[in-house]
GROMACS .gro file of C-alpha atoms in nm:
model
  179
    1ARG     CA    1  11.885  14.672   9.740
    2ALA     CA    2  11.659  14.381   9.841
    3ARG     CA    3  11.398  14.190   9.730
    4THR     CA    4  11.070  13.992   9.900
    5CYS     CA    5  10.912  13.668   9.755
    6ILE     CA    6  10.540  13.743   9.605
    7THR     CA    7  10.494  13.405   9.452
    8PRO     CA    8  10.128  13.294   9.499
    9PRO     CA    9  10.003  12.970   9.629
   10LEU     CA   10   9.982  12.712   9.358
   11GLY     CA   11   9.622  12.680   9.223
   12VAL     CA   12   9.552  13.071   9.164
   13GLN     CA   13   9.479  13.179   8.842
   14LEU     CA   14   9.725  13.344   8.585
   15ALA     CA   15   9.721  13.663   8.419
   16GLY     CA   16   9.835  13.733   8.110
   17TYR     CA   17   9.580  13.564   7.861
   18PHE     CA   18   9.257  13.582   7.768
   19HIS     CA   19   9.158  13.267   7.911
   20PRO     CA   20   9.190  13.122   8.315
   21ARG     CA   21   9.508  12.954   8.381
   22GLU     CA   22   9.593  12.777   8.682
   23ALA     CA   23   9.938  12.752   8.824
   24LYS     CA   24  10.064  12.415   8.868
   25SER     CA   25  10.388  12.450   8.936
   26VAL     CA   26  10.680  12.691   9.026
   27ARG     CA   27  10.991  12.775   8.800
   28ASP     CA   28  11.095  13.108   8.904
   29ASP     CA   29  10.966  13.278   9.209
   30LEU     CA   30  10.829  13.622   9.162
   31TYR     CA   31  10.979  13.906   9.352
   32ALA     CA   32  10.922  14.265   9.486
   33ARG     CA   33  11.256  14.474   9.421
   34ALA     CA   34  11.341  14.782   9.580
   35VAL     CA   35  11.602  15.038   9.582
   36VAL     CA   36  11.608  15.332   9.825
   37ILE     CA   37  11.814  15.630   9.709
   38GLU     CA   38  11.899  15.916   9.941
   39ASN     CA   39  12.054  16.211   9.872
   40ASN     CA   40  12.096  16.528  10.110
   41GLU     CA   41  11.851  16.355  10.322
   42VAL     CA   42  11.564  16.308  10.053
   43ARG     CA   43  11.468  15.945  10.039
   44LEU     CA   44  11.284  15.785   9.742
   45ALA     CA   45  11.197  15.421   9.700
   46LEU     CA   46  11.130  15.213   9.316
   47VAL     CA   47  10.983  14.895   9.382
   48SER     CA   48  10.937  14.654   9.060
   49CYS     CA   49  10.693  14.349   9.102
   50ASP     CA   50  10.714  14.026   8.862
   51LEU     CA   51  10.314  14.091   8.774
   52ILE     CA   52  10.139  14.169   8.500
   53SER     CA   53  10.029  14.499   8.633
   54MET     CA   54   9.993  14.686   8.922
   55THR     CA   55   9.672  14.848   9.077
   56ALA     CA   56   9.612  15.202   9.286
   57GLU     CA   57   9.471  14.950   9.573
   58VAL     CA   58   9.778  14.737   9.631
   59SER     CA   59  10.051  15.044   9.560
   60THR     CA   60   9.846  15.300   9.774
   61ALA     CA   61   9.824  15.037  10.039
   62ALA     CA   62  10.212  14.933  10.021
   63LYS     CA   63  10.296  15.337  10.051
   64GLY     CA   64  10.122  15.380  10.361
   65LEU     CA   65  10.319  15.129  10.498
   66ILE     CA   66  10.639  15.191  10.347
   67GLU     CA   67  10.544  15.579  10.537
   68THR     CA   68  10.447  15.447  10.868
   69GLU     CA   69  10.745  15.228  10.893
   70THR     CA   70  11.088  15.386  10.729
   71GLY     CA   71  10.925  15.779  10.671
   72ILE     CA   72  10.991  15.800  10.306
   73PRO     CA   73  10.699  15.995  10.202
   74ALA     CA   74  10.431  15.818   9.984
   75ALA     CA   75  10.483  16.041   9.740
   76SER     CA   76  10.843  15.925   9.688
   77VAL     CA   77  10.758  15.584   9.659
   78MET     CA   78  10.719  15.446   9.277
   79VAL     CA   79  10.554  15.068   9.243
   80CYS     CA   80  10.559  14.948   8.896
   81ALA     CA   81  10.487  14.580   8.738
   82THR     CA   82  10.754  14.387   8.505
   83HIS     CA   83  10.448  14.296   8.258
   84THR     CA   84  10.510  13.919   8.370
   85HIS     CA   85  10.233  13.672   8.196
   86THR     CA   86  10.279  13.425   8.456
   87GLY     CA   87  10.198  13.564   8.761
   88PRO     CA   88   9.824  13.617   8.912
   89GLU     CA   89   9.593  13.869   8.839
   90LEU     CA   90   9.570  14.193   9.012
   91ARG     CA   91   9.293  14.373   8.840
   92THR     CA   92   8.912  14.319   8.879
   93GLY     CA   93   8.662  14.258   8.697
   94GLY     CA   94   8.757  14.008   8.409
   95SER     CA   95   8.760  13.665   8.344
   96ILE     CA   96   9.058  13.584   8.588
   97GLU     CA   97   8.951  13.550   8.955
   98ARG     CA   98   9.198  13.688   9.179
   99ASP     CA   99   9.357  13.499   9.511
  100GLU     CA  100   9.174  13.794   9.776
  101ALA     CA  101   9.422  13.685  10.034
  102TRP     CA  102   9.726  13.679   9.840
  103VAL     CA  103   9.595  14.043   9.722
  104GLU     CA  104   9.579  14.166  10.098
  105ALA     CA  105   9.914  14.044  10.166
  106LEU     CA  106  10.126  14.185   9.890
  107PRO     CA  107  10.135  14.522  10.027
  108ARG     CA  108  10.301  14.382  10.322
  109HIS     CA  109  10.524  14.217  10.121
  110ILE     CA  110  10.608  14.500   9.915
  111ALA     CA  111  10.671  14.733  10.233
  112ASP     CA  112  10.916  14.478  10.349
  113ALA     CA  113  11.137  14.487  10.039
  114VAL     CA  114  11.159  14.871  10.095
  115ALA     CA  115  11.221  14.857  10.465
  116ALA     CA  116  11.523  14.572  10.378
  117ALA     CA  117  11.642  14.832  10.120
  118ASP     CA  118  11.632  15.090  10.332
  119LYS     CA  119  11.847  14.937  10.564
  120ALA     CA  120  12.107  14.810  10.328
  121LYS     CA  121  12.207  15.144  10.148
  122VAL     CA  122  12.570  15.181  10.079
  123ALA     CA  123  12.707  15.468   9.912
  124ALA     CA  124  12.737  15.458   9.554
  125THR     CA  125  12.696  15.700   9.275
  126LEU     CA  126  12.396  15.678   8.996
  127ARG     CA  127  12.447  15.699   8.631
  128ALA     CA  128  12.180  15.717   8.359
  129GLY     CA  129  12.190  15.579   8.008
  130GLU     CA  130  12.008  15.490   7.710
  131THR     CA  131  12.032  15.295   7.424
  132GLU     CA  132  11.801  15.135   7.152
  133VAL     CA  133  11.655  14.794   7.144
  134THR     CA  134  11.546  14.675   6.779
  135GLY     CA  135  11.357  14.354   6.661
  136TYR     CA  136  11.241  14.290   7.050
  137SER     CA  137  10.883  14.512   7.050
  138PHE     CA  138  10.640  14.612   6.782
  139ASN     CA  139  10.306  14.760   6.770
  140ARG     CA  140  10.034  14.526   6.890
  141LEU     CA  141   9.736  14.779   6.722
  142PHE     CA  142   9.702  14.661   6.400
  143ARG     CA  143   9.555  14.908   6.088
  144LEU     CA  144   9.289  14.757   5.845
  145GLU     CA  145   9.198  14.821   5.480
  146ASP     CA  146   8.893  15.033   5.605
  147GLY     CA  147   9.110  15.237   5.823
  148SER     CA  148   9.043  15.072   6.175
  149GLU     CA  149   9.210  14.945   6.386
  150VAL     CA  150   9.227  14.605   6.594
  151PHE     CA  151   9.402  14.437   6.889
  152GLY     CA  152   9.602  14.176   6.750
  153ARG     CA  153   9.662  14.016   6.395
  154GLY     CA  154   9.323  13.898   6.293
  155GLY     CA  155   9.133  14.181   6.093
  156GLY     CA  156   8.814  13.962   6.123
  157GLY     CA  157   8.817  13.901   5.757
  158LYS     CA  158   8.962  14.268   5.687
  159ALA     CA  159   9.306  14.301   5.527
  160VAL     CA  160   9.562  14.375   5.767
  161LEU     CA  161   9.791  14.680   5.619
  162GLY     CA  162  10.031  14.646   5.868
  163ASN     CA  163  10.106  14.823   6.212
  164ALA     CA  164   9.882  15.117   6.345
  165GLY     CA  165  10.210  15.310   6.419
  166PRO     CA  166  10.580  15.317   6.536
  167ILE     CA  167  10.734  15.205   6.848
  168ASP     CA  168  10.997  15.342   7.045
  169PRO     CA  169  11.264  15.183   7.090
  170SER     CA  170  11.471  15.367   7.301
  171VAL     CA  171  11.534  15.208   7.676
  172GLN     CA  172  11.654  15.416   7.937
  173THR     CA  173  11.888  15.273   8.221
  174LEU     CA  174  11.957  15.384   8.573
  175SER     CA  175  12.257  15.196   8.758
  176ALA     CA  176  12.410  15.240   9.110
  177VAL     CA  177  12.781  15.205   9.128
  178ASP     CA  178  12.916  15.066   9.446
  179THR     CA  179  13.174  15.314   9.575
   0.00000   0.00000   0.00000
């Protein structure tokens, strides 16, 4: 496993709210964290980025670099986001401006994390697990008295009956136990 810092410069607009916010300080750095798994000469990479979302634009560019530089096929690379609300925006078209120079550099950082993880591989046993976590998550769609559904608790004058549906409290885990 490996990680590379993807913290943007101060002043970048932050995602996760419905109004512009600017990064004025850094409490904790943001990272692209990667693990490379190999079995019988088949390799795959899993990458998690401390961002609110991931775009095809960024992940496709990163996968191209990864395939060229490590030989791990692009189809064997998964890039996702942790959904942090205190990182920069990748999406376009909203009210939050994205830092184009930072977005352009991001695929390089992701590829560097995978290359470092590939070089740092150790023999390990993979173990899958599952548990339930309750009281942590909720459905953010709410059903109104007229049968319609809204995002958030505000019903716009209509009575809110409750959540629009259940959540899945199961959490799957994958651990690598060093031999």
